[in-house]
Structures are given as structure tokens and as C-alpha cells.
Amino acid sequence: MVVIGAVVTAAVALAAGYLLGRLRPWQRLGDWAADQVRFTGAWVRGGFGRQAVVVLVHAVTAPRTSWRIMRAPATETQAPTPVRDPDWVANRTRTDQGGTT
């Protein structure tokens, strides 16, 4: 009876370890916190509760980089501005002018 209990316990521990290794919740939680801090712009807009959760999770999952990232300004993601040709009238083709080719 004791042997069966030990085998079942070992099997459950092995399955739990396998699932944790596949899902990597610790790393995913750290990546989420790092993304929240780095790439959401002014992350302070989320309120005090959200700030506290993000800072705590990031400090626990990545203690080496937490302080450096917290002090760095957030990166703003902007689409590149299209460059306009000032001589577009002179450079347009016959089809652009509304005529036929």
C-alpha cells in the first residue's frame, strides 16, 4: 500500500514538473511584466493597483533588470511618416493624370 502511494506521488510530481516545464509560467509572467513596463507607453495610466502588480511581478521574476527598466523611459511605437514628393505634379504619369495610356 505504501509502495503504491509512493509510485502515485512520484507520477503526479513528474507530470506536474513536465507541465510546468512546458508551460513555463514563471518566464511567461516575467515577459508579460517586462512588456507592460517597456512597451505600453505611460504604464502609470492603469492606476495604482495595476502599477503595484506590474512592479511586484517584474521585480520578483527579473530582479537584475527591474531597476534599470523602471528608470528607462518607455518607448513609443509610431508608424513611419510617409515621405511626400514636392514635385509630384511634374513626376506623375499619364494614368495618374486621369487620362488613358
PDB file of C-alpha atoms in Angstrom:
ATOM      1  CA  MET A   1       0.000   0.000   0.000  1.00  0.00           C
ATOM      2  CA  VAL A   2       2.844   2.372   0.826  1.00  0.00           C
ATOM      3  CA  VAL A   3       4.615   1.480  -2.405  1.00  0.00           C
ATOM      4  CA  ILE A   4       1.538   2.308  -4.486  1.00  0.00           C
ATOM      5  CA  GLY A   5       1.202   5.664  -2.717  1.00  0.00           C
ATOM      6  CA  ALA A   6       4.862   6.455  -3.415  1.00  0.00           C
ATOM      7  CA  VAL A   7       4.504   5.497  -7.086  1.00  0.00           C
ATOM      8  CA  VAL A   8       1.364   7.641  -7.478  1.00  0.00           C
ATOM      9  CA  THR A   9       3.054  10.576  -5.723  1.00  0.00           C
ATOM     10  CA  ALA A  10       6.124  10.237  -7.943  1.00  0.00           C
ATOM     11  CA  ALA A  11       3.945  10.058 -11.077  1.00  0.00           C
ATOM     12  CA  VAL A  12       1.989  13.156 -10.062  1.00  0.00           C
ATOM     13  CA  ALA A  13       5.210  15.044  -9.271  1.00  0.00           C
ATOM     14  CA  LEU A  14       6.692  14.003 -12.622  1.00  0.00           C
ATOM     15  CA  ALA A  15       3.575  15.099 -14.518  1.00  0.00           C
ATOM     16  CA  ALA A  16       3.436  18.424 -12.662  1.00  0.00           C
ATOM     17  CA  GLY A  17       7.123  19.060 -13.351  1.00  0.00           C
ATOM     18  CA  TYR A  18       6.654  18.233 -17.020  1.00  0.00           C
ATOM     19  CA  LEU A  19       3.666  20.573 -17.348  1.00  0.00           C
ATOM     20  CA  LEU A  20       5.450  23.407 -15.547  1.00  0.00           C
ATOM     21  CA  GLY A  21       8.467  22.901 -17.789  1.00  0.00           C
ATOM     22  CA  ARG A  22       6.317  23.014 -20.921  1.00  0.00           C
ATOM     23  CA  LEU A  23       4.141  25.945 -19.892  1.00  0.00           C
ATOM     24  CA  ARG A  24       6.940  27.975 -18.205  1.00  0.00           C
ATOM     25  CA  PRO A  25       4.543  30.148 -16.169  1.00  0.00           C
ATOM     26  CA  TRP A  26       7.382  31.940 -14.378  1.00  0.00           C
ATOM     27  CA  GLN A  27       9.010  33.039 -17.627  1.00  0.00           C
ATOM     28  CA  ARG A  28       5.680  33.999 -19.202  1.00  0.00           C
ATOM     29  CA  LEU A  29       4.781  36.084 -16.173  1.00  0.00           C
ATOM     30  CA  GLY A  30       8.158  37.827 -16.329  1.00  0.00           C
ATOM     31  CA  ASP A  31       7.804  38.500 -20.055  1.00  0.00           C
ATOM     32  CA  TRP A  32       4.328  39.932 -19.508  1.00  0.00           C
ATOM     33  CA  ALA A  33       5.575  42.261 -16.776  1.00  0.00           C
ATOM     34  CA  ALA A  34       8.558  43.379 -18.875  1.00  0.00           C
ATOM     35  CA  ASP A  35       6.266  44.116 -21.826  1.00  0.00           C
ATOM     36  CA  GLN A  36       3.911  46.091 -19.630  1.00  0.00           C
ATOM     37  CA  VAL A  37       6.756  48.204 -18.308  1.00  0.00           C
ATOM     38  CA  ARG A  38       8.585  48.702 -21.603  1.00  0.00           C
ATOM     39  CA  PHE A  39       6.044  48.905 -24.389  1.00  0.00           C
ATOM     40  CA  THR A  40       2.733  50.265 -23.138  1.00  0.00           C
ATOM     41  CA  GLY A  41       3.805  53.881 -23.104  1.00  0.00           C
ATOM     42  CA  ALA A  42       2.780  55.600 -19.930  1.00  0.00           C
ATOM     43  CA  TRP A  43       2.000  52.477 -17.925  1.00  0.00           C
ATOM     44  CA  VAL A  44       1.107  54.604 -14.939  1.00  0.00           C
ATOM     45  CA  ARG A  45      -2.310  55.261 -16.525  1.00  0.00           C
ATOM     46  CA  GLY A  46      -3.500  51.891 -15.275  1.00  0.00           C
ATOM     47  CA  GLY A  47      -3.956  53.097 -11.724  1.00  0.00           C
ATOM     48  CA  PHE A  48      -2.133  52.357  -8.502  1.00  0.00           C
ATOM     49  CA  GLY A  49      -3.269  48.740  -8.256  1.00  0.00           C
ATOM     50  CA  ARG A  50      -2.032  47.864 -11.744  1.00  0.00           C
ATOM     51  CA  GLN A  51       1.260  49.647 -11.139  1.00  0.00           C
ATOM     52  CA  ALA A  52       1.818  47.738  -7.931  1.00  0.00           C
ATOM     53  CA  VAL A  53       1.084  44.370  -9.560  1.00  0.00           C
ATOM     54  CA  VAL A  54       3.303  45.025 -12.578  1.00  0.00           C
ATOM     55  CA  VAL A  55       6.224  46.306 -10.491  1.00  0.00           C
ATOM     56  CA  LEU A  56       5.948  43.467  -7.982  1.00  0.00           C
ATOM     57  CA  VAL A  57       5.729  40.758 -10.643  1.00  0.00           C
ATOM     58  CA  HIS A  58       8.624  42.230 -12.591  1.00  0.00           C
ATOM     59  CA  ALA A  59      10.791  42.671  -9.501  1.00  0.00           C
ATOM     60  CA  VAL A  60      10.183  39.066  -8.450  1.00  0.00           C
ATOM     61  CA  THR A  61      10.686  37.481 -11.875  1.00  0.00           C
ATOM     62  CA  ALA A  62      13.636  39.616 -13.069  1.00  0.00           C
ATOM     63  CA  PRO A  63      15.372  41.242 -10.109  1.00  0.00           C
ATOM     64  CA  ARG A  64      18.568  42.117 -12.005  1.00  0.00           C
ATOM     65  CA  THR A  65      16.923  44.176 -14.692  1.00  0.00           C
ATOM     66  CA  SER A  66      13.948  45.536 -12.768  1.00  0.00           C
ATOM     67  CA  TRP A  67      15.599  48.681 -11.504  1.00  0.00           C
ATOM     68  CA  ARG A  68      17.231  49.518 -14.846  1.00  0.00           C
ATOM     69  CA  ILE A  69      13.978  49.058 -16.769  1.00  0.00           C
ATOM     70  CA  MET A  70      11.923  51.010 -14.269  1.00  0.00           C
ATOM     71  CA  ARG A  71      14.224  54.004 -14.674  1.00  0.00           C
ATOM     72  CA  ALA A  72      14.320  53.845 -18.500  1.00  0.00           C
ATOM     73  CA  PRO A  73      11.756  55.895 -20.403  1.00  0.00           C
ATOM     74  CA  ALA A  74       9.022  53.975 -22.175  1.00  0.00           C
ATOM     75  CA  THR A  75       9.427  53.513 -25.898  1.00  0.00           C
ATOM     76  CA  GLU A  76       6.705  54.968 -28.048  1.00  0.00           C
ATOM     77  CA  THR A  77       5.763  52.932 -31.078  1.00  0.00           C
ATOM     78  CA  GLN A  78       4.911  55.147 -34.015  1.00  0.00           C
ATOM     79  CA  ALA A  79       4.308  54.328 -37.627  1.00  0.00           C
ATOM     80  CA  PRO A  80       6.843  55.823 -40.019  1.00  0.00           C
ATOM     81  CA  THR A  81       5.686  59.056 -41.605  1.00  0.00           C
ATOM     82  CA  PRO A  82       5.276  58.824 -45.369  1.00  0.00           C
ATOM     83  CA  VAL A  83       7.659  60.965 -47.369  1.00  0.00           C
ATOM     84  CA  ARG A  84       5.871  63.237 -49.803  1.00  0.00           C
ATOM     85  CA  ASP A  85       7.354  64.248 -53.103  1.00  0.00           C
ATOM     86  CA  PRO A  86       7.157  68.039 -53.525  1.00  0.00           C
ATOM     87  CA  ASP A  87       7.353  67.635 -57.327  1.00  0.00           C
ATOM     88  CA  TRP A  88       4.551  65.077 -57.599  1.00  0.00           C
ATOM     89  CA  VAL A  89       2.718  67.108 -60.239  1.00  0.00           C
ATOM     90  CA  ALA A  90       5.734  67.121 -62.562  1.00  0.00           C
ATOM     91  CA  ASN A  91       6.504  63.437 -61.967  1.00  0.00           C
ATOM     92  CA  ARG A  92       3.055  61.921 -62.418  1.00  0.00           C
ATOM     93  CA  THR A  93       2.337  59.598 -65.298  1.00  0.00           C
ATOM     94  CA  ARG A  94      -0.413  59.837 -67.860  1.00  0.00           C
ATOM     95  CA  THR A  95      -2.595  57.323 -65.913  1.00  0.00           C
ATOM     96  CA  ASP A  96      -2.159  59.390 -62.740  1.00  0.00           C
ATOM     97  CA  GLN A  97      -3.443  62.440 -64.589  1.00  0.00           C
ATOM     98  CA  GLY A  98      -6.731  60.703 -65.301  1.00  0.00           C
ATOM     99  CA  GLY A  99      -6.104  60.041 -68.979  1.00  0.00           C
ATOM    100  CA  THR A 100      -5.781  56.774 -70.810  1.00  0.00           C
ATOM    101  CA  THR A 101      -2.471  55.087 -71.509  1.00  0.00           C
TER     102      THR A 101
END
